């Protein structure tokens, strides 16, 4: 009887051991994860970033290694918060902004800044390429911390420099990256939907034209918006009422394009108020906001105590007035001709020249 119980106990023990999958050691998981991150041909994933001081963001990446690409050695697609999509393949870079109904195509042949744009688009903390670079850089300094559960997966946690990373013990892929930010809490990036070496054709990295979207080419130097007829526009005010340039026919106009998130725009706010106070009886002050968020614009108007006209900008105005940065501003005479234009904070020499133009305009 005792022999029977012993045999049964051993059998059950063996069966139990067979049912448990052996977990690789922390060193093995780290080595295999790095091997995957260093040797893929195509890679797709989603990154969700949370930060104590900023809204949560989600970014989708699709990457394909291409040896003959001169800058990054890859093609890429990047979609941010289901709103802004960036497409890049050899000699073709485009940004599609759904909220703005706008497509910006970069002039690859003439714009020498293209490599800088590409590096910026691929340089965010939520990009696994950046994480891989960090892991390779600190490979010898990475310290195993503990085993834990994360999103129903078993993970090993490692620490290095100001980072902690969670690696899936079974799939041997990154699950989460934590970055300690001095004085501003921490940033957490969660990786999901990782797929290595799926087939990706080049159409993945090519933007498609969209009906109703305005396309513009960035990088082509145009003549200044000066001594030409001001392009016509019809926009909505903050109450949804249509307002057109032709409504102010026969009156000089100061026209400014701005956003509430632009520090140069907000720094210019006192000067625009000064323009309204000094020239308001002679010149119509109209500003066009490009937040593409009505509540944010209304809040900015309330906080800034803005007492002049604020309209909601659109991609057509953006294109026709060649808005390359904010604030951009124009002085239009009573005949509808642009007699002065400039960009940047309204201060110093810029403010002096602008006020001189406003005094002269009729």
CSV table of N, CA and C in Angstrom, one decimal, residues 113-179:
chain,number,residue,atom,x,y,z
A,113,UNK,N,16.1,70.4,-44.8
A,113,UNK,CA,15.8,70.0,-43.4
A,113,UNK,C,15.1,68.7,-43.3
A,114,UNK,N,14.9,68.0,-44.4
A,114,UNK,CA,14.1,66.7,-44.3
A,114,UNK,C,14.8,65.7,-43.3
A,115,UNK,N,16.1,65.5,-43.3
A,115,UNK,CA,16.7,64.6,-42.3
A,115,UNK,C,16.4,65.0,-40.9
A,116,UNK,N,16.3,66.3,-40.6
A,116,UNK,CA,16.0,66.7,-39.2
A,116,UNK,C,14.6,66.4,-38.9
A,117,UNK,N,13.6,66.6,-39.9
A,117,UNK,CA,12.2,66.2,-39.6
A,117,UNK,C,12.1,64.7,-39.3
A,118,UNK,N,12.8,63.9,-40.1
A,118,UNK,CA,12.7,62.4,-40.0
A,118,UNK,C,13.2,62.0,-38.6
A,119,UNK,N,14.3,62.6,-38.2
A,119,UNK,CA,14.9,62.2,-36.9
A,119,UNK,C,13.9,62.6,-35.7
A,120,UNK,N,13.3,63.8,-35.9
A,120,UNK,CA,12.4,64.3,-34.9
A,120,UNK,C,11.1,63.4,-34.8
A,121,UNK,N,10.6,63.0,-36.0
A,121,UNK,CA,9.4,62.1,-36.0
A,121,UNK,C,9.7,60.7,-35.4
A,122,UNK,N,11.0,60.3,-35.5
A,122,UNK,CA,11.3,59.0,-35.0
A,122,UNK,C,12.0,59.0,-33.6
A,123,UNK,N,12.1,60.2,-33.0
A,123,UNK,CA,12.9,60.4,-31.8
A,123,UNK,C,12.1,60.4,-30.5
A,124,UNK,N,10.7,60.2,-30.6
A,124,UNK,CA,9.9,60.2,-29.3
A,124,UNK,C,10.2,59.1,-28.4
A,125,UNK,N,10.0,59.3,-27.1
A,125,UNK,CA,10.3,58.3,-26.1
A,125,UNK,C,9.4,57.0,-26.3
A,126,UNK,N,8.3,57.2,-26.9
A,126,UNK,CA,7.4,56.0,-27.1
A,126,UNK,C,7.7,55.1,-28.3
A,127,UNK,N,8.8,55.5,-29.0
A,127,UNK,CA,9.2,54.6,-30.1
A,127,UNK,C,10.1,53.5,-29.6
A,128,UNK,N,9.8,52.3,-30.0
A,128,UNK,CA,10.7,51.2,-29.6
A,128,UNK,C,12.1,51.2,-30.1
A,129,UNK,N,12.3,52.0,-31.2
A,129,UNK,CA,13.7,52.2,-31.6
A,129,UNK,C,14.5,53.0,-30.6
A,130,UNK,N,13.9,53.9,-30.0
A,130,UNK,CA,14.5,54.7,-28.9
A,130,UNK,C,14.8,53.8,-27.7
A,131,UNK,N,13.8,53.0,-27.3
A,131,UNK,CA,13.9,52.0,-26.2
A,131,UNK,C,15.1,51.1,-26.5
A,132,UNK,N,15.1,50.5,-27.7
A,132,UNK,CA,16.2,49.6,-28.1
A,132,UNK,C,17.6,50.2,-28.0
A,133,UNK,N,17.7,51.5,-28.4
A,133,UNK,CA,19.0,52.2,-28.3
A,133,UNK,C,19.4,52.3,-26.9
A,134,UNK,N,18.4,52.6,-26.0
A,134,UNK,CA,18.7,52.8,-24.6
A,134,UNK,C,19.2,51.4,-24.0
A,135,UNK,N,18.4,50.3,-24.3
A,135,UNK,CA,18.8,49.0,-23.8
A,135,UNK,C,20.2,48.6,-24.3
A,136,UNK,N,20.5,48.9,-25.5
A,136,UNK,CA,21.9,48.5,-26.0
A,136,UNK,C,22.9,49.4,-25.3
A,137,UNK,N,22.6,50.6,-25.1
A,137,UNK,CA,23.6,51.5,-24.4
A,137,UNK,C,23.8,51.1,-23.0
A,138,UNK,N,22.8,50.7,-22.3
A,138,UNK,CA,22.9,50.4,-20.8
A,138,UNK,C,22.9,48.9,-20.5
A,139,UNK,N,23.1,48.1,-21.6
A,139,UNK,CA,23.0,46.6,-21.4
A,139,UNK,C,23.8,46.1,-20.2
A,140,UNK,N,25.0,46.6,-20.1
A,140,UNK,CA,25.9,46.1,-19.0
A,140,UNK,C,25.4,46.6,-17.6
A,141,UNK,N,24.6,47.7,-17.6
A,141,UNK,CA,24.2,48.3,-16.4
A,141,UNK,C,22.8,47.9,-15.9
A,142,UNK,N,22.1,47.1,-16.8
A,142,UNK,CA,20.7,46.7,-16.4
A,142,UNK,C,20.7,45.7,-15.3
A,143,UNK,N,19.9,46.0,-14.3
A,143,UNK,CA,19.9,45.2,-13.1
A,143,UNK,C,18.5,44.6,-12.9
A,144,UNK,N,18.4,43.3,-12.8
A,144,UNK,CA,17.2,42.6,-12.5
A,144,UNK,C,16.6,43.0,-11.2
A,145,UNK,N,15.3,43.4,-11.1
A,145,UNK,CA,14.7,43.8,-9.9
A,145,UNK,C,13.8,42.7,-9.3
A,146,UNK,N,12.8,42.3,-10.1
A,146,UNK,CA,11.9,41.3,-9.5
A,146,UNK,C,11.0,40.8,-10.6
A,147,UNK,N,10.3,39.7,-10.3
A,147,UNK,CA,9.3,39.1,-11.2
A,147,UNK,C,7.9,39.6,-10.7
A,148,UNK,N,7.0,39.9,-11.7
A,148,UNK,CA,5.7,40.5,-11.4
A,148,UNK,C,4.7,40.1,-12.4
A,149,UNK,N,3.5,40.4,-12.2
A,149,UNK,CA,2.4,40.3,-13.2
A,149,UNK,C,2.1,41.6,-13.8
A,150,UNK,N,1.9,41.7,-15.1
A,150,UNK,CA,1.5,42.9,-15.7
A,150,UNK,C,0.6,42.6,-16.9
A,151,UNK,N,-0.6,43.2,-16.7
A,151,UNK,CA,-1.7,42.9,-17.8
A,151,UNK,C,-1.8,41.4,-18.1
A,152,UNK,N,-2.0,40.6,-17.0
A,152,UNK,CA,-2.2,39.2,-17.1
A,152,UNK,C,-1.0,38.5,-17.8
A,153,UNK,N,0.2,39.1,-17.7
A,153,UNK,CA,1.4,38.4,-18.2
A,153,UNK,C,2.5,38.4,-17.1
A,154,UNK,N,3.3,37.4,-17.2
A,154,UNK,CA,4.4,37.3,-16.2
A,154,UNK,C,5.6,38.2,-16.8
A,155,UNK,N,6.1,39.0,-16.0
A,155,UNK,CA,7.2,39.9,-16.5
A,155,UNK,C,8.3,40.0,-15.5
A,156,UNK,N,9.5,40.3,-16.1
A,156,UNK,CA,10.7,40.6,-15.3
A,156,UNK,C,10.8,42.1,-15.4
A,157,UNK,N,11.2,42.7,-14.2
A,157,UNK,CA,11.5,44.2,-14.2
A,157,UNK,C,13.0,44.4,-14.1
A,158,UNK,N,13.5,45.3,-14.9
A,158,UNK,CA,14.9,45.6,-14.9
A,158,UNK,C,15.0,47.2,-14.7
A,159,UNK,N,16.1,47.6,-14.0
A,159,UNK,CA,16.3,49.0,-13.9
A,159,UNK,C,17.7,49.4,-14.4
A,160,UNK,N,17.7,50.6,-15.0
A,160,UNK,CA,19.0,51.2,-15.5
A,160,UNK,C,18.8,52.7,-15.6
A,161,UNK,N,19.9,53.4,-15.2
A,161,UNK,CA,19.9,54.9,-15.3
A,161,UNK,C,18.6,55.4,-14.6
A,162,UNK,N,17.8,56.2,-15.4
A,162,UNK,CA,16.5,56.7,-14.8
A,162,UNK,C,15.3,55.9,-15.3
A,163,UNK,N,15.6,54.6,-15.8
A,163,UNK,CA,14.5,53.8,-16.4
A,163,UNK,C,14.2,52.5,-15.7
A,164,UNK,N,13.0,52.1,-15.8
A,164,UNK,CA,12.6,50.7,-15.5
A,164,UNK,C,11.9,50.1,-16.7
A,165,UNK,N,12.2,48.8,-17.0
A,165,UNK,CA,11.5,48.2,-18.1
A,165,UNK,C,11.0,46.9,-17.7
A,166,UNK,N,9.8,46.5,-18.2
A,166,UNK,CA,9.1,45.3,-18.0
A,166,UNK,C,9.2,44.4,-19.2
A,167,UNK,N,9.7,43.2,-19.1
A,167,UNK,CA,9.9,42.3,-20.3
A,167,UNK,C,9.0,41.1,-20.0
A,168,UNK,N,8.3,40.7,-21.1
A,168,UNK,CA,7.4,39.5,-21.0
A,168,UNK,C,8.3,38.3,-20.9
A,169,UNK,N,8.2,37.4,-19.9
A,169,UNK,CA,9.0,36.3,-19.7
A,169,UNK,C,8.8,35.2,-20.8
A,170,UNK,N,7.6,35.1,-21.3
A,170,UNK,CA,7.3,34.1,-22.3
A,170,UNK,C,7.6,34.6,-23.7
A,171,UNK,N,7.1,35.7,-24.1
A,171,UNK,CA,7.2,36.2,-25.5
A,171,UNK,C,8.5,37.0,-25.7
A,172,UNK,N,9.2,37.3,-24.6
A,172,UNK,CA,10.5,38.0,-24.7
A,172,UNK,C,10.4,39.3,-25.5
A,173,UNK,N,9.5,40.2,-25.1
A,173,UNK,CA,9.3,41.5,-25.7
A,173,UNK,C,9.0,42.5,-24.6
A,174,UNK,N,9.3,43.8,-24.9
A,174,UNK,CA,9.0,44.8,-23.9
A,174,UNK,C,7.5,45.0,-23.7
A,175,UNK,N,7.1,45.2,-22.4
A,175,UNK,CA,5.7,45.5,-22.1
A,175,UNK,C,5.5,46.9,-21.6
A,176,UNK,N,6.5,47.4,-21.0
A,176,UNK,CA,6.3,48.7,-20.4
A,176,UNK,C,7.7,49.4,-20.1
A,177,UNK,N,7.7,50.7,-20.3
A,177,UNK,CA,8.9,51.5,-19.9
A,177,UNK,C,8.5,52.6,-19.0
A,178,UNK,N,9.2,52.7,-17.9
A,178,UNK,CA,9.0,53.8,-16.9
A,178,UNK,C,10.2,54.7,-16.9
A,179,UNK,N,9.9,56.1,-17.0
A,179,UNK,CA,11.0,57.1,-17.0
A,179,UNK,C,10.8,58.0,-15.9
